[in-house]
C-alpha cells in the first residue's frame, strides 16, 4: 500500500509518501515540505497548503493519508495554526475519498523506533535507515511525515475500519434549519 | 454587497448570508446551521462541513466571506475543533477566489450592538431587529454568523485590501525540497 503522511504546520508542513506492506521494509516515493510566510494572510496560507496537498494526493494516488494528531498541551499560539493545517491535510485526503487516520506523536515514535519517547534525531535516524536513504531527510518535518506514513503502513490492519468510515462520508450532510 | 458569515464549530457551525451596503440596513438572504455528530470520525466531520459550506458559497455567490477569529483562551479541547472548522470555512471562501476576513467576537459585538462586551442575547436581539426578522434566528450560532456578515458589510472599507490579498494567492505556492 502507498501512504501519504503529513506532519501538519502552517509555516512548514512535512509531507512524505512511502510504499510498503506491514512487517516489510518500506520504500520512499517522495518527500517535500510546504512552506508559507508567517506574515502572509491566513486565507492565503491555508489555500497554499490545500493546493500543494491536493496536488500531491492527485499525483501519487495514495491508498490512505496519515496525519499527526494535534494536541492542546503544546504552545497555545502555535497549536491554532497546527490545528488549522491538520484540518487542511485531513480534508485533502477525505475530499479524494481516501481513508484518513490520525496518530499521536508517541504512536509514530513507537512504530519506527520502538520507543514512544524517542527524540527527533532518533526518528530521523530510523527513517533514514528504514527507507535506505543516502542522507537524512531534511528538515525534521519531512522525516516526521515519512515516519507517519511508515507507521500507517505497518499498522495496516486498521485499514478496513477506516475505509468503511470514509465510505459512510458520502451519506452524511449537515442539517439545515 | 453580499457577505457569507461563518461562526465556526465542528458540532454546530452557524452560517448566515446577508446583503447590504455600509451604513444602511442589511437584508437576510439565508441562514443555516451545519451539524455533525461529535462521535463521528474527524475526517467525516470536516468533509461534511466542507461540502455544506462549498455548496452555500456556490449557490449564494457572496462577494466576501467573514469568519470568527478563534482564540486560544477558550476551553482548549473545544478550541482545536473550532480552529479546524474555521480552517474549513476560510478555505471554502479562498478556494472560490473570494476575499476572506476574520473578526474577533468583540469586533462583531461592537459592530452590531455598539458594545464589544455584549452578551449572546443582545447580539441575537440586535440581529433580529437589524434584519427585520419576525423571530430571532435559532440557535445562537446562526445569529452569530449573521452578526459576522453584518459586521463585514458595515466595515466594507477594508474590502479593497482583502481583494488584493486574495488576488495575490494565485501566485503563492509552497516551496519544495
mmCIF file of C-alpha atoms in Angstrom, chain A residues 177, chain B residues 5-7 12-18 28 30-35 120 123-124 127 131 133 136-150:
data_model
loop_
_atom_site.group_PDB
_atom_site.id
_atom_site.type_symbol
_atom_site.label_atom_id
_atom_site.label_comp_id
_atom_site.label_asym_id
_atom_site.label_seq_id
_atom_site.Cartn_x
_atom_site.Cartn_y
_atom_site.Cartn_z
ATOM 1 C CA UNK A 177 -32.651 24.989 9.948
ATOM 2 C CA UNK B 5 -20.619 34.877 7.655
ATOM 3 C CA UNK B 6 -19.419 31.769 9.490
ATOM 4 C CA UNK B 7 -19.410 31.115 13.243
ATOM 5 C CA UNK B 12 -22.661 23.239 15.187
ATOM 6 C CA UNK B 13 -21.375 25.692 12.585
ATOM 7 C CA UNK B 14 -23.500 28.801 12.048
ATOM 8 C CA UNK B 15 -23.711 30.180 8.508
ATOM 9 C CA UNK B 16 -25.509 33.389 7.571
ATOM 10 C CA UNK B 17 -25.784 35.305 4.305
ATOM 11 C CA UNK B 18 -26.838 38.960 4.204
ATOM 12 C CA UNK B 28 -31.341 38.443 5.176
ATOM 13 C CA UNK B 30 -30.381 32.732 4.245
ATOM 14 C CA UNK B 31 -29.117 31.225 7.436
ATOM 15 C CA UNK B 32 -28.449 27.666 8.434
ATOM 16 C CA UNK B 33 -26.518 25.575 10.934
ATOM 17 C CA UNK B 34 -24.295 22.732 9.745
ATOM 18 C CA UNK B 35 -24.211 19.995 12.356
ATOM 19 C CA UNK B 120 -25.310 36.481 23.189
ATOM 20 C CA UNK B 123 -26.406 40.087 19.737
ATOM 21 C CA UNK B 124 -29.384 37.900 18.816
ATOM 22 C CA UNK B 127 -29.549 40.832 14.569
ATOM 23 C CA UNK B 131 -32.616 42.262 9.628
ATOM 24 C CA UNK B 133 -36.942 39.258 11.235
ATOM 25 C CA UNK B 136 -34.846 35.513 16.487
ATOM 26 C CA UNK B 137 -32.557 33.243 14.451
ATOM 27 C CA UNK B 138 -32.033 29.983 16.331
ATOM 28 C CA UNK B 139 -29.710 28.563 17.502
ATOM 29 C CA UNK B 140 -27.372 31.357 18.659
ATOM 30 C CA UNK B 141 -24.665 30.095 16.252
ATOM 31 C CA UNK B 142 -26.850 31.241 13.345
ATOM 32 C CA UNK B 143 -27.359 34.684 14.916
ATOM 33 C CA UNK B 144 -23.590 34.984 15.440
ATOM 34 C CA UNK B 145 -22.945 34.086 11.795
ATOM 35 C CA UNK B 146 -25.419 36.758 10.655
ATOM 36 C CA UNK B 147 -23.783 39.284 13.013
ATOM 37 C CA UNK B 148 -20.399 38.478 11.398
ATOM 38 C CA UNK B 149 -21.828 39.052 7.932
ATOM 39 C CA UNK B 150 -23.456 42.369 9.004
#
